Amino acid sequence: MRRAIVDTGPLVAFLNRRDGRHEWALEVLGGAVAPMLTCEAVLSEACFLLRNVAGGADAVLRLCEEGVLDVRFGAGAHASRVRALMKRYADVPMSLADACLVRLSELHPAATVVTFDSDFRVYRRNGRQVVPVAMPPPT
């Protein structure tokens, strides 16, 4: 796989062996070019969702320390565009994390968003461009 932009669901599945999509996440994220891109909103969501998994939040932060995840994207520096995206997709609704990932996709057009969230099939980058996504097959 080319460069990946990682959403919360696949990150949690990657780190949690008990997750039903763990194998899919291992296969897809394991084949991605490092570092994988993400944002702090995704890290926050992942740490929260992994709070009852032994070492879960620590594993998220370790991936950052080891350079597996690149979290240099700052929502503050892109606040105007992130706000515009959230306003455009208010009826979906679009979360802060989703808006940041769409913005990352605009900044890194060759990257694929790895997600479980079908809303990414609705979202558009740069106005009308489809956001490239990798999702597991429907269950």
Rosetta silent file (secondary structure, phi, psi, omega in degrees, C-alpha in Angstrom):
SEQUENCE: MRRAIVDTGPLVAFLNRRDGRHEWALEVLGGAVAPMLTCEAVLSEACFLLRNVAGGADAVLRLCEEGVLDVRFGAGAHASRVRALMKRYADVPMSLADACLVRLSELHPAATVVTFDSDFRVYRRNGRQVVPVAMPPPT
SCORE:     score description
SCORE:     0.000 S_00000001
   1 L     0.000  148.853  175.685    0.000    0.000    0.000 S_00000001
   2 L   -73.258 -161.629  179.761    1.099    3.550   -0.597 S_00000001
   3 E   -61.612  139.199 -177.115    1.160    6.191    2.118 S_00000001
   4 E  -114.123  142.497  168.492   -1.674    5.810    4.616 S_00000001
   5 E  -110.172  117.830 -168.257   -3.732    8.340    6.549 S_00000001
   6 E  -100.655  127.652  175.249   -5.035    6.412    9.558 S_00000001
   7 L   -90.769  170.760 -175.304   -8.456    6.865   11.149 S_00000001
   8 H   -59.424  -50.558 -175.093   -9.381    5.826   14.687 S_00000001
   9 H   -55.188  -53.066  178.894  -11.111    2.508   13.943 S_00000001
  10 H   -64.350  -33.139  177.708   -8.243    0.846   12.067 S_00000001
  11 H   -65.156  -44.639  177.893   -5.714    2.168   14.601 S_00000001
  12 H   -63.071  -44.958  179.754   -7.708    0.653   17.472 S_00000001
  13 H   -63.331  -37.709  178.681   -8.151   -2.624   15.566 S_00000001
  14 H   -60.129  -38.894 -175.224   -4.425   -2.711   14.784 S_00000001
  15 H   -92.172  -14.103 -176.069   -3.568   -2.479   18.483 S_00000001
  16 L  -113.928  104.288 -178.451   -6.365   -4.648   19.918 S_00000001
  17 L   -59.832  -22.789 -178.470   -6.045   -8.362   19.115 S_00000001
  18 L   -84.987   -7.585  179.343   -9.621   -8.929   20.268 S_00000001
  19 L   -70.405  136.386 -178.356  -11.049   -6.539   17.697 S_00000001
  20 L   -62.582  -18.029  179.881  -12.956   -8.343   14.944 S_00000001
  21 L  -109.313   16.848 -177.972  -11.068   -6.380   12.296 S_00000001
  22 H   -57.479  -48.266 -177.550   -7.611   -6.854   13.834 S_00000001
  23 H   -62.184  -42.444  178.165   -6.315   -9.124   11.054 S_00000001
  24 H   -61.032  -46.046 -179.750   -7.518   -6.741    8.341 S_00000001
  25 H   -63.077  -40.954  177.245   -5.875   -3.792   10.100 S_00000001
  26 H   -59.654  -45.684 -178.143   -2.613   -5.733   10.515 S_00000001
  27 H   -64.304  -48.611 -175.484   -2.569   -6.611    6.835 S_00000001
  28 H   -72.934  -50.341 -177.463   -3.403   -3.136    5.540 S_00000001
  29 H   -72.521  -31.353  176.824   -1.439   -1.009    7.997 S_00000001
  30 H   -64.965  -24.818  179.707    1.457   -3.459    8.048 S_00000001
  31 L   -96.332    2.851 -178.053    1.829   -2.943    4.311 S_00000001
  32 L   -81.993  152.812  175.713    1.674    0.857    4.415 S_00000001
  33 E   -73.354  128.334  178.986    4.660    3.093    3.812 S_00000001
  34 E   -87.445  149.223   -2.339    5.907    4.514    7.122 S_00000001
  35 E   -81.354  152.150  174.910    5.308    6.878    8.664 S_00000001
  36 E   -84.878  140.900 -177.067    1.532    6.701    8.525 S_00000001
  37 E   -89.917  143.127  172.719   -0.189   10.069    8.813 S_00000001
  38 L  -158.242 -170.516 -178.868   -2.841   10.912   11.389 S_00000001
  39 L  -134.743  166.775 -178.367   -3.938   13.751   13.654 S_00000001
  40 H   -64.375  -30.689  177.853   -4.201   14.404   17.378 S_00000001
  41 H   -62.503  -39.269  176.767   -7.993   14.042   17.308 S_00000001
  42 H   -65.871  -42.889  178.436   -7.544   10.435   16.126 S_00000001
  43 H   -59.773  -43.079  179.153   -4.958    9.802   18.858 S_00000001
  44 H   -61.070  -47.203  178.742   -7.369   11.152   21.474 S_00000001
  45 H   -62.164  -43.551 -178.124  -10.212    8.948   20.229 S_00000001
  46 H   -64.440  -44.463  178.393   -7.950    5.883   20.028 S_00000001
  47 H   -60.799  -40.485  178.030   -6.575    6.363   23.548 S_00000001
  48 H   -63.574  -47.601 -177.500  -10.123    6.706   24.862 S_00000001
  49 H   -68.285  -24.378 -179.932  -11.363    3.584   23.051 S_00000001
  50 L   -97.229   11.229 -175.617   -8.331    1.579   24.218 S_00000001
  51 L   -60.627  -28.338  179.994   -8.634    2.690   27.858 S_00000001
  52 L   -99.536    8.930  176.250   -9.762   -0.789   28.965 S_00000001
  53 L  -102.562  124.115 -178.165   -7.140   -2.616   26.900 S_00000001
  54 L   -54.453  122.098  178.608   -3.944   -3.284   28.855 S_00000001
  55 L    72.822   11.305 -175.011   -1.256   -0.960   27.515 S_00000001
  56 H   -62.065  -55.791 -179.203   -3.608    0.406   24.850 S_00000001
  57 H   -64.309  -37.825  177.610   -3.010    4.137   25.227 S_00000001
  58 H   -60.685  -40.126 -179.858    0.687    3.497   25.793 S_00000001
  59 H   -64.842  -38.220  177.422    0.851    1.564   22.519 S_00000001
  60 H   -60.034  -49.543 -177.311   -0.723    4.487   20.630 S_00000001
  61 H   -69.334  -32.029  176.294    1.874    6.901   21.982 S_00000001
  62 H   -62.690  -39.366  177.433    4.694    4.415   21.401 S_00000001
  63 H   -60.717  -33.016  176.382    3.779    4.327   17.692 S_00000001
  64 H   -70.879  -47.749  179.947    4.288    8.101   17.686 S_00000001
  65 H   -59.303  -37.727 -176.744    7.614    7.894   19.528 S_00000001
  66 L   -82.853   -2.036  178.097    8.883    5.192   17.178 S_00000001
  67 L    79.888   12.182  176.947    7.985    7.215   14.092 S_00000001
  68 L   -73.844  -37.945  176.735    5.351    4.761   12.878 S_00000001
  69 E  -109.414  135.030  175.954    2.719    7.515   13.143 S_00000001
  70 E  -106.892  113.902 -177.897    3.343   11.071   11.958 S_00000001
  71 L  -117.319   32.951 -179.896    1.160   13.527   13.887 S_00000001
  72 L   -71.231  -15.998  177.596    2.753   16.800   12.829 S_00000001
  73 L   -60.329  130.766  177.854   -0.572   17.967   11.375 S_00000001
  74 L  -119.038  120.294 -178.665   -1.946   20.730   13.575 S_00000001
  75 H   -59.025  -33.036 -179.723   -5.641   21.557   13.420 S_00000001
  76 H   -61.490  -40.188 -179.743   -4.870   25.099   14.542 S_00000001
  77 H   -69.665  -20.813 -177.631   -2.737   25.786   11.486 S_00000001
  78 H  -119.378   21.812 -172.752   -5.560   24.500    9.261 S_00000001
  79 H   -57.312  -39.741 -178.359   -8.504   25.728   11.350 S_00000001
  80 H   -62.016  -46.431 -179.495  -10.121   27.715    8.556 S_00000001
  81 H   -70.407  -41.104  178.769  -10.225   24.742    6.168 S_00000001
  82 H   -61.171  -43.600  177.305  -11.198   22.271    8.921 S_00000001
  83 H   -61.298  -43.413 -179.653  -14.072   24.570    9.951 S_00000001
  84 H   -62.027  -40.951  177.934  -15.205   24.882    6.343 S_00000001
  85 H   -64.214  -45.855 -179.056  -15.256   21.091    5.956 S_00000001
  86 H   -63.368  -35.852  178.150  -17.202   20.603    9.201 S_00000001
  87 H   -69.043  -44.018 -179.193  -19.699   23.252    8.112 S_00000001
  88 H   -61.005  -38.946 -176.028  -20.117   21.718    4.648 S_00000001
  89 L  -106.402   28.399 -179.380  -20.765   18.251    6.100 S_00000001
  90 L   -59.620  -28.800 -179.415  -22.722   19.336    9.197 S_00000001
  91 L   -77.097  -12.298 -177.415  -25.650   17.175    8.075 S_00000001
  92 L   -73.357  -46.368  -15.720  -23.503   13.992    8.083 S_00000001
  93 L   -82.966  161.664  179.837  -22.199   15.169   10.728 S_00000001
  94 L   -97.890  128.141  177.187  -18.417   15.399   10.302 S_00000001
  95 L   -79.226  166.441  175.248  -16.261   15.014   13.400 S_00000001
  96 H   -59.402  -44.150  179.884  -13.127   17.034   14.048 S_00000001
  97 H   -59.679  -46.325  179.775  -11.041   13.915   13.405 S_00000001
  98 H   -61.019  -43.203  179.760  -12.755   13.291   10.058 S_00000001
  99 H   -62.639  -41.065  178.289  -12.263   16.912    8.984 S_00000001
 100 H   -64.797  -38.934  179.643   -8.584   16.745    9.889 S_00000001
 101 H   -68.801  -38.329  175.440   -8.162   13.514    7.917 S_00000001
 102 H   -63.504  -42.033  177.349   -9.855   14.998    4.850 S_00000001
 103 H   -62.355  -42.114  175.629   -7.529   18.000    5.169 S_00000001
 104 H   -58.812  -38.673  178.083   -4.548   15.640    5.428 S_00000001
 105 H   -64.358  -34.952  175.846   -5.812   13.981    2.250 S_00000001
 106 H   -67.200  -38.345 -178.636   -5.810   17.374    0.542 S_00000001
 107 H   -76.848  -25.690 -178.282   -2.234   17.985    1.680 S_00000001
 108 L  -128.070   74.513 -171.441   -1.084   14.459    0.717 S_00000001
 109 L   -63.850  -18.933  179.230   -3.070   13.629   -2.428 S_00000001
 110 L   -86.443   -7.053 -177.117   -1.257   10.339   -3.094 S_00000001
 111 L   -85.077  154.206  178.034   -2.178    8.949    0.345 S_00000001
 112 E  -109.110  133.564  175.397   -5.115    6.636    1.091 S_00000001
 113 E   -81.493  121.098  177.830   -7.372    7.131    4.126 S_00000001
 114 E   -96.539  115.736 -170.692   -7.612    3.831    6.025 S_00000001
 115 L  -152.102  162.391  169.383  -10.968    3.865    7.797 S_00000001
 116 L  -105.495   -4.302 -170.527  -14.050    1.893    8.812 S_00000001
 117 L   -88.463  110.452 -178.562  -16.209    5.026    8.421 S_00000001
 118 H   -66.989  -13.427  176.597  -18.416    4.955    5.319 S_00000001
 119 H   -59.921  -24.884  179.287  -18.862    8.739    5.610 S_00000001
 120 H   -66.855  -14.847  174.047  -15.524    9.027    3.807 S_00000001
 121 H   -77.956  -19.009  178.024  -17.341    7.873    0.672 S_00000001
 122 L   -89.964  -41.598 -176.307  -19.457   11.042    0.977 S_00000001
 123 L   -60.659  149.132  175.946  -16.679   13.493    1.868 S_00000001
 124 E  -127.764  145.490  175.487  -14.821   15.297   -0.908 S_00000001
 125 E  -104.582  151.658  179.821  -11.415   16.909   -0.858 S_00000001
 126 L    49.946   38.110  176.872  -10.599   20.126   -2.674 S_00000001
 127 L    96.939  -71.977 -173.152  -14.267   20.630   -3.439 S_00000001
 128 L  -128.790    6.331 -177.813  -15.308   17.684   -5.591 S_00000001
 129 E   -82.283  134.852  176.052  -12.472   15.135   -5.528 S_00000001
 130 E   -64.684  138.628  175.178  -13.176   11.686   -4.126 S_00000001
 131 L   -84.007  120.033  178.438  -11.102   10.875   -1.036 S_00000001
 132 L   -66.097  129.249 -177.712   -9.185    7.633   -1.727 S_00000001
 133 E  -130.711  152.675  168.516  -10.088    5.113    0.988 S_00000001
 134 E  -119.902  121.972  179.809   -9.223    1.603    2.087 S_00000001
 135 L  -133.505  150.107  174.775  -12.044   -0.119    3.992 S_00000001
 136 L   -68.285  157.720  176.760  -12.660   -3.718    4.949 S_00000001
 137 L   -62.653  151.089  178.989  -15.345   -5.533    2.991 S_00000001
 138 L   -59.936  145.233  179.641  -18.855   -5.187    4.442 S_00000001
 139 L  -101.863    0.000    0.000  -19.751   -7.800    7.040 S_00000001
